[in-house]
XYZ file of C-alpha atoms in Angstrom:
431
model
C 0.164 -0.185 -0.137
C 1.148 3.306 -0.930
C 1.365 6.879 1.121
C -1.710 7.851 -0.064
C -3.391 4.266 0.217
C -2.158 4.303 3.622
C -2.994 8.012 4.741
C -6.459 7.280 2.827
C -6.975 4.129 5.107
C -5.466 6.392 8.383
C -8.288 9.092 7.481
C -10.832 6.513 7.556
C -10.339 4.822 10.603
C -10.383 8.549 12.077
C -13.319 9.164 10.465
C -14.896 5.717 11.875
C -13.586 6.378 15.428
C -14.995 9.765 15.435
C -18.340 8.268 14.917
C -18.065 6.010 17.330
C -16.823 8.371 19.965
C -20.044 10.490 19.189
C -22.314 7.588 18.944
C -21.299 6.158 22.433
C -21.115 9.705 24.091
C -24.779 10.901 22.700
C -26.774 8.334 22.012
C -25.834 5.646 24.189
C -28.451 5.095 26.331
C -30.458 4.658 22.843
C -28.125 2.029 21.361
C -27.411 -0.182 24.230
C -24.340 1.160 25.234
C -22.815 1.303 28.796
C -23.825 4.123 30.048
C -23.762 5.091 33.855
C -24.884 8.409 35.395
C -26.354 9.325 39.127
C -28.274 12.118 40.265
C -29.029 13.500 43.542
C -31.802 12.584 45.206
C -33.371 14.888 48.446
C -35.996 13.966 51.172
C -38.465 17.125 50.025
C -38.878 17.887 53.730
C -35.106 18.034 54.455
C -33.881 21.414 55.342
C -31.121 21.019 52.289
C -34.523 20.825 49.712
C -35.150 23.688 47.595
C -38.393 22.668 48.570
C -38.187 23.209 52.266
C -40.796 24.696 54.245
C -39.615 25.794 57.379
C -43.209 27.107 58.563
C -43.847 23.193 58.465
C -43.456 21.103 61.187
C -42.270 17.705 59.975
C -45.203 15.879 62.209
C -47.505 18.181 60.332
C -45.673 16.485 56.911
C -46.135 13.143 58.614
C -50.029 13.643 59.150
C -50.860 14.168 55.589
C -48.142 11.456 54.295
C -50.292 9.045 56.281
C -53.495 10.399 54.730
C -52.703 10.320 51.462
C -50.857 6.874 51.748
C -53.993 5.453 53.137
C -55.705 6.663 49.697
C -53.216 5.528 46.990
C -54.391 2.131 47.467
C -57.875 2.296 46.937
C -57.710 3.025 43.291
C -55.896 0.430 42.097
C -57.072 1.619 38.156
C -55.261 4.756 38.550
C -51.270 5.678 38.897
C -50.246 6.110 42.874
C -49.201 10.115 43.682
C -46.501 11.118 46.261
C -48.139 11.326 49.211
C -46.282 13.731 50.945
C -43.291 12.501 52.041
C -41.439 12.293 49.008
C -37.917 12.309 47.921
C -36.798 15.121 44.742
C -34.817 14.173 42.162
C -32.747 16.635 40.616
C -32.525 16.752 36.691
C -32.113 19.821 33.437
C -34.548 19.884 31.182
C -34.102 21.889 27.600
C -31.389 23.569 25.909
C -30.113 25.571 27.472
C -30.749 23.459 30.264
C -33.199 24.456 32.911
C -33.474 22.514 36.489
C -36.137 20.518 37.291
C -36.680 18.661 40.846
C -39.187 16.113 40.641
C -40.789 13.984 42.859
C -39.219 10.254 42.507
C -42.100 8.113 42.173
C -42.120 4.399 41.004
C -45.571 4.469 41.102
C -46.385 6.336 38.072
C -45.104 6.880 34.887
C -45.348 10.060 33.017
C -42.364 12.120 33.573
C -44.456 15.980 33.800
C -43.883 19.808 34.875
C -46.374 22.901 34.769
C -45.592 24.724 31.344
C -46.065 27.980 29.915
C -48.589 29.420 29.115
C -50.492 27.385 32.293
C -54.453 27.949 32.238
C -55.384 26.597 35.243
C -52.499 25.580 37.331
C -51.358 25.770 41.076
C -48.579 28.404 42.338
C -45.552 26.779 42.916
C -42.168 28.055 44.511
C -39.721 27.401 41.416
C -40.150 29.279 38.096
C -42.978 27.446 35.744
C -40.575 25.842 32.446
C -40.546 28.022 29.224
C -40.984 25.731 25.997
C -40.375 28.895 23.889
C -36.805 29.302 25.439
C -35.875 26.155 24.570
C -34.445 24.735 21.305
C -34.543 21.444 21.878
C -38.489 21.152 22.941
C -41.009 19.065 20.152
C -44.447 18.726 20.399
C -45.243 14.838 19.650
C -47.715 14.398 16.956
C -50.971 12.238 16.973
C -49.824 9.423 15.104
C -46.318 8.950 16.358
C -46.023 5.982 19.074
C -45.549 7.652 21.785
C -48.934 9.110 21.834
C -50.265 5.751 21.302
C -48.124 4.893 24.849
C -50.274 7.329 26.722
C -53.815 5.381 28.028
C -56.073 5.082 25.943
C -58.536 6.804 28.613
C -56.005 9.523 28.602
C -55.063 10.630 25.143
C -56.562 13.218 22.598
C -55.496 15.164 20.003
C -55.914 18.868 19.466
C -56.663 20.738 16.566
C -53.062 21.200 15.561
C -52.470 17.453 15.494
C -50.462 17.787 18.666
C -50.705 14.544 21.005
C -52.760 15.533 24.529
C -52.589 14.129 27.491
C -54.796 13.736 31.096
C -53.389 12.004 33.659
C -55.419 11.126 36.589
C -54.039 9.716 40.294
C -55.347 7.753 43.588
C -56.193 10.535 44.904
C -58.367 12.132 42.051
C -55.524 14.936 41.500
C -55.580 15.763 37.333
C -52.838 17.093 35.213
C -53.225 17.759 31.312
C -51.253 19.186 28.760
C -49.397 18.346 25.459
C -47.362 15.806 25.507
C -43.678 16.623 23.607
C -39.854 15.475 23.957
C -37.176 17.359 25.546
C -33.401 17.058 26.183
C -33.247 15.768 29.731
C -29.761 15.936 31.649
C -29.158 13.601 34.849
C -26.219 14.349 36.509
C -22.681 15.658 34.977
C -21.196 12.437 33.144
C -20.384 12.076 29.651
C -23.333 10.493 28.873
C -26.083 12.240 31.592
C -27.781 14.377 28.354
C -30.117 12.234 26.691
C -32.059 13.762 23.961
C -36.092 13.586 22.646
C -37.197 11.992 26.015
C -41.019 11.908 26.104
C -43.067 14.323 28.616
C -45.844 15.790 29.876
C -45.800 19.623 29.481
C -48.542 20.297 31.875
C -51.325 23.297 30.955
C -53.509 22.598 33.719
C -53.294 20.658 37.392
C -55.706 20.215 39.675
C -55.930 18.477 43.015
C -53.802 18.116 46.026
C -50.632 19.371 44.223
C -48.968 22.252 46.418
C -46.911 24.381 45.501
C -43.591 22.800 46.912
C -43.385 20.439 43.658
C -43.031 21.422 40.168
C -43.629 18.020 38.572
C -43.051 14.282 39.107
C -40.536 11.979 37.615
C -42.447 8.374 36.475
C -39.860 5.645 37.467
C -42.392 3.261 36.899
C -42.429 -0.083 34.508
C -44.315 1.634 31.743
C -42.687 2.895 28.265
C -43.630 6.329 28.978
C -41.406 6.462 32.347
C -37.514 8.056 32.443
C -35.971 4.397 32.877
C -37.894 2.955 30.519
C -36.630 5.842 28.030
C -33.751 6.029 28.506
C -33.297 2.083 27.128
C -30.138 -0.007 26.488
C -28.210 -0.404 29.559
C -29.404 2.584 31.261
C -32.777 -0.120 31.933
C -30.785 -0.523 35.375
C -31.466 1.677 38.555
C -31.129 2.105 42.182
C -31.294 4.703 45.196
C -30.700 4.900 48.880
C -33.340 6.831 50.412
C -32.104 8.568 53.595
C -33.998 9.037 56.637
C -36.498 11.538 55.863
C -35.438 13.301 59.527
C -31.683 13.245 58.068
C -30.206 16.257 57.232
C -28.604 14.489 54.489
C -28.715 14.064 50.661
C -28.114 10.525 48.638
C -28.256 9.725 45.000
C -30.381 7.931 42.434
C -28.153 6.000 39.680
C -28.987 4.563 36.023
C -27.441 1.962 33.919
C -23.726 0.913 35.562
C -23.814 3.426 38.029
C -26.690 1.497 39.376
C -24.248 -1.778 40.338
C -25.543 -3.349 43.492
C -23.268 -5.976 44.932
C -21.688 -7.364 48.077
C -22.189 -10.054 50.967
C -25.383 -8.499 52.218
C -27.296 -8.340 48.535
C -30.342 -10.302 48.323
C -32.476 -10.431 45.360
C -35.971 -11.432 44.377
C -37.845 -11.623 40.985
C -40.015 -8.559 39.921
C -43.252 -10.022 38.543
C -45.105 -8.834 35.788
C -48.753 -8.469 36.094
C -50.107 -7.833 32.163
C -53.284 -5.749 33.741
C -50.977 -3.375 35.629
C -47.975 -2.774 33.803
C -46.894 0.417 35.831
C -45.724 -1.083 39.577
C -42.856 -3.127 40.454
C -45.135 -6.247 41.794
C -42.882 -8.511 44.502
C -44.320 -12.230 46.085
C -43.980 -11.433 49.699
C -44.559 -14.963 51.111
C -44.249 -13.806 55.046
C -42.956 -11.979 58.129
C -41.679 -12.603 61.314
C -40.977 -11.085 64.218
C -37.243 -10.715 65.984
C -35.531 -14.482 66.644
C -39.645 -15.983 66.743
C -40.264 -19.078 64.758
C -43.928 -17.412 65.007
C -44.296 -16.947 60.912
C -47.126 -14.825 59.892
C -48.492 -16.102 56.535
C -49.336 -13.822 53.002
C -51.523 -14.661 50.554
C -49.366 -16.055 47.675
C -50.188 -14.988 43.842
C -48.508 -15.939 40.599
C -49.162 -12.177 39.659
C -46.893 -10.841 42.674
C -49.002 -9.570 45.636
C -47.297 -6.772 46.908
C -46.136 -3.267 44.912
C -42.637 -1.519 45.965
C -43.032 2.567 45.655
C -41.083 5.060 46.210
C -44.406 7.573 47.035
C -46.140 5.839 49.059
C -44.708 6.216 53.072
C -46.651 3.916 54.859
C -46.215 0.141 54.309
C -49.904 -1.465 53.283
C -50.617 -5.138 53.173
C -53.993 -6.859 54.370
C -56.245 -7.173 57.448
C -55.902 -9.992 58.279
C -51.736 -9.780 58.392
C -51.502 -6.293 60.040
C -54.565 -8.028 62.503
C -51.750 -11.369 63.448
C -48.509 -8.270 63.456
C -50.075 -6.089 65.892
C -50.720 -8.788 68.148
C -47.551 -10.514 67.789
C -45.814 -7.106 68.505
C -48.238 -6.060 70.986
C -46.799 -8.841 72.998
C -42.933 -8.633 72.510
C -43.080 -4.853 73.157
C -42.616 -3.715 76.898
C -42.942 0.005 75.918
C -46.084 2.164 77.885
C -48.652 2.046 75.150
C -50.716 5.588 74.359
C -52.900 6.850 72.046
C -51.994 8.107 68.726
C -51.853 11.787 68.643
C -52.503 11.947 64.340
C -55.316 9.176 65.104
C -54.483 7.880 61.624
C -51.975 4.855 63.360
C -52.661 1.982 65.920
C -50.481 0.492 68.223
C -47.994 3.719 69.898
C -45.800 3.786 72.628
C -44.274 6.181 74.472
C -40.452 6.405 74.074
C -37.750 8.264 76.463
C -34.538 9.784 74.655
C -33.285 8.889 71.146
C -32.231 5.207 71.642
C -35.522 4.000 71.339
C -35.372 1.529 68.444
C -33.372 -0.862 70.783
C -36.663 -1.850 72.597
C -38.122 -2.638 69.192
C -37.722 -5.498 66.913
C -37.018 -6.065 63.441
C -39.395 -7.669 61.489
C -38.274 -10.186 58.868
C -39.764 -9.740 55.310
C -39.477 -12.906 53.626
C -39.693 -12.305 49.857
C -39.547 -14.887 47.358
C -35.875 -15.835 47.469
C -35.130 -12.652 49.316
C -35.107 -12.079 53.724
C -35.199 -8.211 53.845
C -34.475 -7.325 57.831
C -36.366 -4.513 58.371
C -35.343 -2.205 61.204
C -37.523 -0.340 63.787
C -37.092 2.437 61.629
C -38.228 0.980 58.441
C -41.699 -0.136 60.403
C -42.505 2.427 63.064
C -42.667 6.253 62.763
C -42.419 9.063 65.289
C -45.295 10.843 65.184
C -45.199 13.629 67.876
C -42.228 14.120 70.687
C -41.654 10.853 72.516
C -44.396 8.952 71.025
C -43.904 6.239 67.731
C -46.677 3.936 66.123
C -46.439 1.029 63.862
C -46.369 2.378 60.274
C -47.469 -0.433 58.746
C -51.346 -0.075 58.512
C -54.339 -2.202 56.411
C -55.438 -1.758 52.647
C -58.332 -3.724 51.456
C -56.840 -3.805 47.468
C -53.439 -2.883 47.465
C -50.817 -4.110 48.847
C -47.639 -1.595 49.009
C -44.098 -1.698 50.588
C -43.977 2.086 51.261
C -40.553 4.601 51.164
C -40.211 4.332 55.149
C -39.535 0.710 54.977
C -37.072 1.156 52.293
C -34.920 3.907 54.217
C -31.312 2.460 54.464
C -31.457 0.131 51.982
C -29.408 0.834 48.519
C -32.520 -0.618 46.474
C -32.074 -1.978 42.557
C -34.119 -2.356 39.899
C -32.669 -4.893 36.801
C -35.615 -4.382 34.394
C -33.946 -6.709 31.882
C -33.060 -9.586 34.544
C -36.817 -8.877 36.411
C -34.939 -8.525 39.716
C -34.863 -6.345 42.663
C -31.621 -6.284 45.432
C -31.814 -5.196 48.802
C -28.179 -3.944 50.559
C -28.138 -2.745 53.625
C -26.544 0.798 53.801
C -26.311 3.746 55.686
C -27.900 6.206 53.157
C -26.611 9.083 55.220
C -22.997 8.218 54.299
C -23.304 6.818 50.563
C -20.606 8.218 48.124
């Protein structure tokens, strides 16, 4: 090969290399490349949260969260809505990027934020998103595949052939507007900017939303959730929930950054329910208290019998399971019993000092293939100064493992392997 041929060959290699580099950096999430990025996850009621409201006590937030948690299971046909003590995910949207602080919610799919012009929106602390200021904003046509992925009862078409959506939640809250695509930036890694993510540009939002939230980031299993749209190796994510009372932030990770490994990891299958494709169903086989051999059985189901949800605070289980759990706990706890000042929970105790957890037993949740030991911080709530109550309540319909039960666990979701992993972790010290 002469010099001319060699130079042409070298140039071709360089061009191919540049194209491959561009592909791996810009479109890795969509082509199955190795992608890894993380962003901040903040307890909404923490003083570190931009949405923190200093005029409300932690007990007021908790009471509201308890009430909403009970409503979440009452409408199984509707997506769930966060219940007051949630975790805020920090992302950016648009070109140039504008910060969006959305509630991270594994109980719903749609990503949405309030957009200008807002015809019937609730007041919010943060500025409204203005799509006219972004060069990467694009509405979705009614004939697009993305539009067809909306629930049939929640999609429509306006007179300009723009796909419109209406999304209702289990507490009767509603958001509606245009379905659009935008560039989302998640964290600061080289692969963190992902184009063409479908989201709801909300022009109407009514219900129990409050001004401290400006949207949701759906992390469910449905096609329009963030994790489903990332695709490729990014169809894995993990988070570590710090206690709501902790003055600490943590992170949520995607793709290769979402690895959950080590000797203490336990893994259980994610079970598919075709009628409820948003939720992450698990098979909970039984519960046990402390070292007791007395097992509280849970009704088995081939389709899964409980979901895990980051947006519900309490854990909700069938009435007979809760009754047996309350009875067994009452026999094993020696603390003085008191009435619940919130009038929402049962089995409350008077405690003194900050070391009350040593006087409360651990509860083991026996999932299929995975025993998860829940510490008192996962099962009891401090509802008032010196009063703790059991944060597990009965549900007539949907059973839910709420976010309190997930505190201080690294929880990893793998949508391709269809598994969920737990690793005991001090989430206040997560790197």
